[in-house]
Amino acid sequence: MKTILFWILLAPFLVFSQSDQSNENEEYLVVGTTVFAPKPGHMDDFKQGMKAHNEQFHNGGDWGVRIYNIMNGPNTDKMMAVMGPFQWSTLDKPRENAEAHSEDWDKNVVPYMQEDLNSTYWRFHHDLSNFPPNFDVNKLEIVMFDINRMEGERMKKELAKVTKVFKEKYPDMPYGIYTNEFAATNDGRDMAIAYFFDHFKWLSKDFKFKENYNAVHGEGTYDKFMQEWKDITAGAQTEIWVFNQALSGIGSQVTTGSRVEE
């Protein structure tokens, strides 16, 4: 079961059309993530097995793999595997080379991997996100929020205001907004914003968000927004991910003009 679950969560990251979810009656898009770590003393064995496995079984299409190194927080020095976006019905389809895949995974990767996997499914909100037509994945800032109970709709209303500011004042900044499909009240990961950047210097940049928020929505509205956000959220956590090309099955280029095939 561990093998099936883990590899369900590995495929291309952010290959989609931003109009895919225009009809609420249609299936929405989901992104899957899994945190994992090599066993102590087996880093080289793990890397060798993971690299060979991804190159053979996850080098493109729906099952292509991107892996990231986590720089900070409780998951420091662990790795993140990402799949999606996909529709839930995608997981109903049979997997090609499933037997050979599982055999290679169990023989060449599992023996060198720690047992404590942590998997999450995130619903992608295209209307609250912004991506250029094509860009290269390099580094990500992931901000995860703990949302208070019964505040989901209020949260989306406030996020729409933030999205309006970003699209008017930062139109070239790629970011995505996601909500946890199976959130738990004590998990602290109900909603996430993923920012994509190329150089660590970006982290020190002053984006003057307060000034720009007031410019878009009116003087004094930023302070009102912050009070609303304080009431909606119970806390937040930020992680920095760095793309690991050596262990990934596919490259860094993201194409936002296509979608997962039905």
Short mmCIF file of C-alpha atoms in Angstrom, two decimals:
data_model
loop_
_atom_site.label_atom_id
_atom_site.label_comp_id
_atom_site.label_asym_id
_atom_site.label_seq_id
_atom_site.Cartn_x
_atom_site.Cartn_y
_atom_site.Cartn_z
CA MET A 1 0.00 0.00 0.00
CA LYS A 2 2.87 2.38 0.80
CA THR A 3 4.32 1.87 -2.67
CA ILE A 4 1.01 2.60 -4.42
CA LEU A 5 0.25 5.69 -2.33
CA PHE A 6 3.70 7.20 -2.71
CA TRP A 7 3.86 6.89 -6.47
CA ILE A 8 0.32 8.15 -6.90
CA LEU A 9 1.81 11.44 -5.68
CA LEU A 10 4.54 11.78 -8.29
CA ALA A 11 4.02 13.48 -11.69
CA PRO A 12 4.61 16.81 -13.49
CA PHE A 13 4.17 19.96 -11.41
CA LEU A 14 1.84 22.71 -12.64
CA VAL A 15 0.96 21.68 -16.19
CA PHE A 16 -2.49 23.14 -16.66
CA SER A 17 -4.76 25.65 -18.29
CA GLN A 18 -5.90 28.52 -16.08
CA SER A 19 -9.44 28.11 -17.47
CA ASP A 20 -9.76 24.44 -16.51
CA GLN A 21 -12.01 25.12 -13.52
CA SER A 22 -14.35 27.68 -15.03
CA ASN A 23 -17.34 25.34 -14.64
CA GLU A 24 -17.98 24.34 -11.04
CA ASN A 25 -19.83 21.22 -12.27
CA GLU A 26 -16.68 19.88 -13.88
CA GLU A 27 -13.95 18.02 -12.05
CA TYR A 28 -11.51 20.35 -10.40
CA LEU A 29 -7.72 19.98 -10.34
CA VAL A 30 -5.66 18.55 -7.50
CA VAL A 31 -1.94 18.60 -6.68
CA GLY A 32 -0.43 15.82 -4.57
CA THR A 33 2.68 16.18 -2.42
CA THR A 34 4.71 13.66 -0.40
CA VAL A 35 7.52 14.34 2.06
CA PHE A 36 10.21 11.65 2.37
CA ALA A 37 13.80 11.21 3.53
CA PRO A 38 16.70 8.78 2.90
CA LYS A 39 17.83 6.52 5.72
CA PRO A 40 20.91 7.81 7.59
CA GLY A 41 24.07 6.44 6.05
CA HIS A 42 22.35 5.48 2.79
CA MET A 43 22.18 8.81 0.95
CA ASP A 44 24.28 7.63 -2.01
CA ASP A 45 22.29 4.39 -2.36
CA PHE A 46 19.05 6.31 -2.17
CA LYS A 47 20.08 8.89 -4.75
CA GLN A 48 21.32 6.22 -7.15
CA GLY A 49 18.13 4.20 -6.84
CA MET A 50 15.81 7.21 -7.07
CA LYS A 51 17.61 8.70 -10.06
CA ALA A 52 17.58 5.45 -12.05
CA HIS A 53 13.96 4.77 -11.14
CA ASN A 54 12.70 8.19 -12.17
CA GLU A 55 14.67 8.18 -15.41
CA GLN A 56 13.09 4.85 -16.37
CA PHE A 57 9.53 5.18 -15.09
CA HIS A 58 8.87 8.89 -14.49
CA ASN A 59 10.48 10.75 -17.36
CA GLY A 60 7.39 12.40 -18.84
CA GLY A 61 3.64 12.42 -19.24
CA ASP A 62 1.19 12.11 -16.36
CA TRP A 63 3.73 10.22 -14.23
CA GLY A 64 6.71 12.52 -14.68
CA VAL A 65 8.47 13.40 -11.43
CA ARG A 66 9.91 16.58 -9.93
CA ILE A 67 11.67 16.43 -6.58
CA TYR A 68 12.61 19.34 -4.30
CA ASN A 69 14.97 19.69 -1.33
CA ILE A 70 13.39 21.38 1.71
CA MET A 71 15.66 24.01 3.28
CA ASN A 72 13.96 24.92 6.56
CA GLY A 73 11.36 24.10 9.19
CA PRO A 74 10.45 20.68 10.66
CA ASN A 75 11.17 19.03 7.28
CA THR A 76 14.70 20.44 6.89
CA ASP A 77 16.92 18.19 4.72
CA LYS A 78 13.94 16.06 3.66
CA MET A 79 12.64 15.97 0.08
CA MET A 80 9.30 16.80 -1.51
CA ALA A 81 7.78 14.92 -4.44
CA VAL A 82 4.97 16.59 -6.39
CA MET A 83 2.27 15.28 -8.70
CA GLY A 84 -0.26 17.24 -10.68
CA PRO A 85 -2.42 18.93 -11.19
CA PHE A 86 -4.74 16.04 -12.05
CA GLN A 87 -8.40 15.20 -11.76
CA TRP A 88 -9.40 12.59 -9.20
CA SER A 89 -10.63 10.39 -12.05
CA THR A 90 -7.02 10.21 -13.30
CA LEU A 91 -6.25 7.82 -10.46
CA ASP A 92 -8.90 5.40 -11.76
CA LYS A 93 -6.88 4.75 -14.91
CA PRO A 94 -4.54 1.74 -15.09
CA ARG A 95 -0.82 2.45 -14.91
CA GLU A 96 1.47 1.18 -17.68
CA ASN A 97 4.43 -0.97 -16.55
CA ALA A 98 2.92 -1.08 -13.07
CA GLU A 99 4.46 -4.44 -12.16
CA ALA A 100 7.96 -3.54 -13.36
CA HIS A 101 7.66 -0.16 -11.68
CA SER A 102 6.72 -1.64 -8.31
CA GLU A 103 9.44 -4.25 -8.50
CA ASP A 104 12.14 -1.67 -9.20
CA TRP A 105 10.80 0.69 -6.52
CA ASP A 106 10.66 -2.01 -3.84
CA LYS A 107 14.13 -3.32 -4.70
CA ASN A 108 16.15 -0.16 -5.39
CA VAL A 109 14.48 2.70 -3.46
CA VAL A 110 12.37 1.49 -0.51
CA PRO A 111 15.30 -0.19 1.34
CA TYR A 112 17.06 3.18 1.57
CA MET A 113 14.07 5.36 2.47
CA GLN A 114 12.73 6.19 5.93
CA GLU A 115 9.24 4.96 6.77
CA ASP A 116 7.63 8.26 7.86
CA LEU A 117 6.05 9.41 4.58
CA ASN A 118 3.62 12.34 4.75
CA SER A 119 1.21 12.84 1.86
CA THR A 120 -1.21 15.70 1.16
CA TYR A 121 -3.68 16.44 -1.64
CA TRP A 122 -4.21 20.11 -2.52
CA ARG A 123 -7.08 21.56 -4.56
CA PHE A 124 -5.78 24.11 -7.07
CA HIS A 125 -7.66 27.43 -7.32
CA HIS A 126 -6.89 28.81 -10.79
CA ASP A 127 -9.04 31.91 -10.30
CA LEU A 128 -6.91 32.98 -7.32
CA SER A 129 -3.56 32.07 -8.92
CA ASN A 130 -1.32 33.58 -11.59
CA PHE A 131 1.24 31.97 -13.91
CA PRO A 132 3.00 33.20 -17.06
CA PRO A 133 2.55 31.02 -20.18
CA ASN A 134 5.90 29.28 -19.64
CA PHE A 135 8.56 29.44 -16.95
CA ASP A 136 11.27 27.32 -15.31
CA VAL A 137 10.87 25.90 -11.82
CA ASN A 138 13.85 26.83 -9.64
CA LYS A 139 12.95 27.73 -6.05
CA LEU A 140 9.63 27.92 -4.22
CA GLU A 141 8.44 29.70 -1.11
CA ILE A 142 5.52 27.70 0.32
CA VAL A 143 3.39 29.48 2.94
CA MET A 144 0.90 27.16 4.68
CA PHE A 145 -1.95 28.61 6.78
CA ASP A 146 -4.02 27.12 9.58
CA ILE A 147 -7.59 28.31 8.88
CA ASN A 148 -10.09 28.57 11.72
CA ARG A 149 -13.21 26.41 11.55
CA MET A 150 -16.09 27.62 9.36
CA GLU A 151 -13.94 30.37 7.80
CA GLY A 152 -13.39 28.83 4.36
CA GLU A 153 -15.67 31.14 2.39
CA ARG A 154 -14.47 34.21 4.26
CA MET A 155 -10.90 33.16 3.49
CA LYS A 156 -11.60 32.91 -0.25
CA LYS A 157 -13.25 36.35 -0.22
CA GLU A 158 -10.16 37.92 1.31
CA LEU A 159 -7.82 35.97 -0.99
CA ALA A 160 -9.68 37.35 -4.01
CA LYS A 161 -8.72 40.84 -2.84
CA VAL A 162 -5.07 39.78 -2.57
CA THR A 163 -5.18 38.21 -6.03
CA LYS A 164 -6.50 41.47 -7.50
CA VAL A 165 -3.49 43.30 -6.02
CA PHE A 166 -1.01 40.75 -7.35
CA LYS A 167 -2.47 40.70 -10.84
CA GLU A 168 -2.47 44.51 -11.06
CA LYS A 169 0.80 45.29 -9.28
CA TYR A 170 2.87 42.11 -9.74
CA PRO A 171 1.60 40.60 -13.02
CA ASP A 172 4.85 38.74 -13.76
CA MET A 173 5.11 37.00 -10.37
CA PRO A 174 4.12 33.31 -10.60
CA TYR A 175 2.14 31.98 -7.64
CA GLY A 176 -0.52 29.38 -6.94
CA ILE A 177 -3.15 29.04 -4.23
CA TYR A 178 -4.27 25.64 -2.94
CA THR A 179 -6.56 24.26 -0.21
CA ASN A 180 -6.05 20.94 1.56
CA GLU A 181 -8.54 18.34 0.31
CA PHE A 182 -8.42 16.38 3.58
CA ALA A 183 -7.54 19.02 6.14
CA ALA A 184 -7.51 18.11 9.84
CA THR A 185 -8.27 20.55 12.63
CA ASN A 186 -4.86 19.98 14.26
CA ASP A 187 -2.76 19.76 11.11
CA GLY A 188 -2.10 23.44 10.46
CA ARG A 189 -2.00 22.99 6.66
CA ASP A 190 -5.43 24.06 5.42
CA MET A 191 -4.36 26.51 2.69
CA ALA A 192 -1.07 27.13 0.89
CA ILE A 193 0.39 29.82 -1.35
CA ALA A 194 3.32 28.79 -3.56
CA TYR A 195 5.59 31.56 -4.87
CA PHE A 196 8.13 30.74 -7.60
CA PHE A 197 11.47 32.57 -7.77
CA ASP A 198 14.96 32.16 -9.26
CA HIS A 199 17.40 33.79 -6.81
CA PHE A 200 17.51 33.82 -3.01
CA LYS A 201 17.92 37.60 -3.15
CA TRP A 202 14.21 37.67 -4.01
CA LEU A 203 13.46 36.75 -0.38
CA SER A 204 14.88 40.07 0.85
CA LYS A 205 13.00 42.22 -1.63
CA ASP A 206 10.50 44.76 -0.27
CA PHE A 207 7.42 44.37 -2.46
CA LYS A 208 5.62 47.29 -0.73
CA PHE A 209 2.49 45.18 -0.51
CA LYS A 210 0.72 47.48 1.96
CA GLU A 211 1.12 50.50 -0.30
CA ASN A 212 -0.01 48.56 -3.35
CA TYR A 213 -2.98 47.00 -1.53
CA ASN A 214 -4.19 50.46 -0.50
CA ALA A 215 -3.61 51.75 -4.04
CA VAL A 216 -5.87 49.02 -5.46
CA HIS A 217 -8.59 48.87 -2.81
CA GLY A 218 -8.48 52.31 -1.21
CA GLU A 219 -6.64 54.05 1.61
CA GLY A 220 -6.82 52.17 4.90
CA THR A 221 -8.10 48.92 3.41
CA TYR A 222 -4.85 47.04 4.12
CA ASP A 223 -5.26 47.42 7.88
CA LYS A 224 -8.84 46.17 7.60
CA PHE A 225 -7.65 43.20 5.54
CA MET A 226 -4.99 42.32 8.13
CA GLN A 227 -7.61 42.34 10.90
CA GLU A 228 -9.85 40.07 8.84
CA TRP A 229 -6.93 37.72 8.11
CA LYS A 230 -6.01 37.63 11.80
CA ASP A 231 -9.54 36.50 12.63
CA ILE A 232 -9.59 33.91 9.83
CA THR A 233 -6.23 32.23 10.52
CA ALA A 234 -4.71 30.54 13.56
CA GLY A 235 -1.10 30.54 12.35
CA ALA A 236 1.22 29.91 9.41
CA GLN A 237 4.41 28.08 8.44
CA THR A 238 6.82 28.77 5.57
CA GLU A 239 9.13 26.35 3.73
CA ILE A 240 11.68 26.97 0.96
CA TRP A 241 11.95 24.24 -1.67
CA VAL A 242 14.81 23.96 -4.18
CA PHE A 243 14.30 21.97 -7.38
CA ASN A 244 16.51 18.86 -7.55
CA GLN A 245 17.07 18.13 -11.23
CA ALA A 246 19.46 15.25 -10.51
CA LEU A 247 16.71 13.16 -8.89
CA SER A 248 13.77 14.37 -10.97
CA GLY A 249 12.40 12.47 -13.94
CA ILE A 250 11.51 15.62 -15.90
CA GLY A 251 13.06 19.04 -16.37
CA SER A 252 12.35 22.43 -14.88
CA GLN A 253 10.18 23.95 -17.64
CA VAL A 254 6.53 24.46 -16.77
CA THR A 255 3.96 24.83 -19.54
CA THR A 256 0.68 26.39 -18.44
CA GLY A 257 -1.03 26.13 -21.81
CA SER A 258 -1.89 22.44 -21.61
CA ARG A 259 -3.71 20.25 -19.15
CA VAL A 260 -3.69 16.70 -17.90
CA GLU A 261 -5.47 14.60 -20.51
CA GLU A 262 -8.83 13.21 -19.58
#
